[in-house]
Amino acid sequence: MKPGVRALGVAESYERDQSVLGGAVVTPSRTVDGFAFETCRVGGLDATDAVIELYSTLDREDVQYLFLAGIAPAWYNILDLRAIHRAVDRPVLSVSFEASPGLEPALRAAFEGSELTRRLDRYRAQPERVAVTVNEQTRYVRSVGLSDAPETVMTAFTPTGGRPEPLRVARLAARGVDRFRREEQRGGTDESGR
């Protein structure tokens, strides 16, 4: 992969009713050169729009891939990968880190009526997960608009371990912003800086 290639990773941190989505622009060589943040509702269906807005805020033509941590951030706020791909015009990879039977049982346990139907419809419309081995660790990837094999892109952006660097950095950034917001809501820090 060319050295100037960049990917935007989007990961979340949440507590209570709002999730912070952190976006980090990262190269395969681990250079970080951009951050953006958005929020979405825990248990809502606005995460797709939040990811699109986060990408738009960055306004980075040099970003060539979009990595998403999972398919259902913020307590089943199901992402529509095809809608994201259409909006950003970049390949989209949704990466999950554990094998699972899928989200349908959990969705049925958490929602009912039209809320369940909307989530099931969106979830079922997403591409199937494929197992990808990176650095001897298995990850599960859904992708839209990808011309390369998922293994090629995952390997390029995962220098060590099994978490792509754009997602690792985005998760750290989201956690930092979330922690800061919670401190601000509690009245800031004390005189010692804590």
C-alpha positions as semicolon CSV with decimal commas, in nm:
position;residue;x (nm);y (nm);z (nm)
1;M;0,000;0,000;0,000
2;K;0,131;0,346;-0,087
3;P;0,281;0,547;0,201
4;G;0,043;0,843;0,158
5;V;-0,271;0,631;0,197
6;R;-0,489;0,734;0,490
7;A;-0,786;0,580;0,663
8;L;-1,043;0,730;0,893
9;G;-1,125;0,511;1,190
10;V;-1,447;0,571;1,385
11;A;-1,501;0,424;1,731
12;E;-1,718;0,513;2,027
13;S;-1,730;0,572;2,397
14;Y;-2,057;0,610;2,580
15;E;-2,221;0,644;2,913
16;R;-2,590;0,699;2,977
17;D;-2,784;0,852;2,687
18;Q;-2,523;0,986;2,446
19;S;-2,229;0,825;2,268
20;V;-1,915;1,007;2,155
21;L;-1,793;0,895;1,815
22;G;-1,424;0,964;1,772
23;G;-1,269;0,981;1,427
24;A;-0,894;0,949;1,369
25;V;-0,710;0,984;1,037
26;V;-0,416;0,744;1,037
27;T;-0,158;0,617;0,784
28;P;-0,035;0,257;0,766
29;S;0,290;0,377;0,926
30;R;0,089;0,494;1,231
31;T;0,108;0,867;1,161
32;V;-0,201;1,037;1,303
33;D;-0,295;1,362;1,134
34;G;-0,654;1,444;1,208
35;F;-0,938;1,406;1,457
36;A;-1,309;1,478;1,451
37;F;-1,593;1,401;1,690
38;E;-1,970;1,362;1,677
39;T;-2,237;1,231;1,909
40;C;-2,529;0,995;1,865
41;R;-2,807;0,874;2,094
42;V;-2,765;0,556;2,292
43;G;-3,045;0,329;2,171
44;G;-3,128;0,560;1,880
45;L;-3,092;0,522;1,507
46;D;-2,884;0,830;1,428
47;A;-2,532;0,680;1,424
48;T;-2,527;0,654;1,043
49;D;-2,588;1,027;1,008
50;A;-2,332;1,101;1,281
51;V;-2,061;0,901;1,100
52;I;-2,138;1,083;0,773
53;E;-2,125;1,419;0,950
54;L;-1,796;1,328;1,120
55;Y;-1,642;1,242;0,781
56;S;-1,778;1,565;0,628
57;T;-1,641;1,774;0,914
58;L;-1,290;1,649;0,843
59;D;-1,317;1,745;0,475
60;R;-1,021;1,521;0,389
61;E;-0,997;1,414;0,026
62;D;-0,685;1,211;0,110
63;V;-0,880;0,963;0,326
64;Q;-0,916;0,650;0,116
65;Y;-1,080;0,404;0,357
66;L;-1,333;0,430;0,636
67;F;-1,302;0,182;0,924
68;L;-1,591;0,146;1,169
69;A;-1,570;-0,032;1,503
70;G;-1,862;-0,273;1,474
71;I;-2,206;-0,240;1,321
72;A;-2,411;-0,132;1,625
73;P;-2,253;0,143;1,836
74;A;-2,441;0,315;2,116
75;W;-2,655;0,020;2,222
76;Y;-2,788;-0,107;1,888
77;N;-2,776;0,221;1,696
78;I;-2,740;0,011;1,379
79;L;-2,515;0,155;1,107
80;D;-2,623;0,150;0,744
81;L;-2,292;0,076;0,571
82;R;-2,429;0,125;0,220
83;A;-2,571;0,468;0,306
84;I;-2,236;0,566;0,458
85;H;-2,052;0,444;0,148
86;R;-2,283;0,641;-0,082
87;A;-2,233;0,957;0,124
88;V;-1,854;0,941;0,167
89;D;-1,769;0,773;-0,165
90;R;-1,497;0,565;0,003
91;P;-1,472;0,193;0,082
92;V;-1,626;0,119;0,422
93;L;-1,512;-0,163;0,651
94;S;-1,703;-0,249;0,967
95;V;-1,477;-0,455;1,194
96;S;-1,590;-0,670;1,485
97;F;-1,352;-0,846;1,716
98;E;-1,538;-1,156;1,833
99;A;-1,731;-1,439;1,675
100;S;-2,103;-1,417;1,746
101;P;-2,434;-1,563;1,630
102;G;-2,532;-1,213;1,512
103;L;-2,739;-0,937;1,669
104;E;-3,091;-1,063;1,603
105;P;-3,136;-1,240;1,941
106;A;-3,008;-0,936;2,129
107;L;-3,225;-0,699;1,926
108;R;-3,533;-0,912;1,997
109;A;-3,453;-0,905;2,368
110;A;-3,402;-0,528;2,379
111;F;-3,673;-0,393;2,145
112;E;-4,025;-0,463;2,030
113;G;-4,277;-0,337;1,779
114;S;-4,167;-0,079;1,523
115;E;-3,838;-0,013;1,704
116;L;-3,743;-0,379;1,661
117;T;-3,866;-0,392;1,300
118;R;-3,663;-0,085;1,199
119;R;-3,345;-0,228;1,351
120;L;-3,395;-0,575;1,208
121;D;-3,461;-0,435;0,861
122;R;-3,145;-0,223;0,873
123;Y;-2,935;-0,501;1,023
124;R;-3,048;-0,761;0,767
125;A;-2,970;-0,522;0,479
126;Q;-2,599;-0,508;0,572
127;P;-2,335;-0,717;0,396
128;E;-2,237;-1,049;0,552
129;R;-1,936;-1,069;0,781
130;V;-1,627;-1,246;0,656
131;A;-1,354;-1,381;0,882
132;V;-1,016;-1,218;0,823
133;T;-0,690;-1,325;0,986
134;V;-0,452;-1,042;1,072
135;N;-0,135;-1,102;1,274
136;E;-0,268;-1,446;1,367
137;Q;-0,590;-1,299;1,509
138;T;-0,933;-1,349;1,354
139;R;-1,149;-1,045;1,293
140;Y;-1,489;-1,020;1,123
141;V;-1,535;-0,763;0,849
142;R;-1,836;-0,632;0,659
143;S;-1,736;-0,417;0,365
144;V;-1,893;-0,200;0,098
145;G;-1,714;-0,057;-0,206
146;L;-1,388;-0,238;-0,141
147;S;-1,191;-0,337;-0,453
148;D;-0,903;-0,496;-0,257
149;A;-0,947;-0,806;-0,044
150;P;-1,043;-0,715;0,315
151;E;-0,728;-0,895;0,436
152;T;-0,508;-0,659;0,230
153;V;-0,654;-0,341;0,378
154;M;-0,679;-0,483;0,730
155;T;-0,317;-0,600;0,721
156;A;-0,192;-0,266;0,587
157;F;-0,351;-0,076;0,876
158;T;-0,279;-0,331;1,152
159;P;0,096;-0,322;1,218
160;T;0,068;-0,519;1,540
161;G;-0,205;-0,708;1,723
162;G;-0,549;-0,743;1,576
163;R;-0,703;-0,396;1,600
164;P;-0,651;-0,169;1,297
165;E;-0,456;0,140;1,401
166;P;-0,727;0,387;1,287
167;L;-0,977;0,213;1,518
168;R;-0,733;0,188;1,808
169;V;-0,654;0,561;1,794
170;A;-1,020;0,657;1,737
171;R;-1,126;0,456;2,043
172;L;-0,864;0,626;2,261
173;A;-0,971;0,969;2,134
174;A;-1,343;0,896;2,189
175;R;-1,273;0,779;2,544
176;G;-1,072;1,093;2,619
177;V;-1,344;1,325;2,490
178;D;-1,615;1,127;2,670
179;R;-1,422;1,143;2,997
180;F;-1,369;1,519;2,952
181;R;-1,740;1,576;2,882
182;R;-1,840;1,380;3,192
183;E;-1,599;1,585;3,408
184;E;-1,739;1,906;3,263
185;Q;-2,095;1,792;3,338
186;R;-1,996;1,714;3,696
187;G;-1,864;2,065;3,741
188;G;-1,511;2,043;3,611
189;T;-1,196;1,952;3,796
190;D;-1,093;2,030;4,150
191;E;-0,801;2,258;4,240
192;S;-0,550;1,973;4,210
193;G;-0,647;1,924;3,844
194;R;-0,840;1,601;3,904
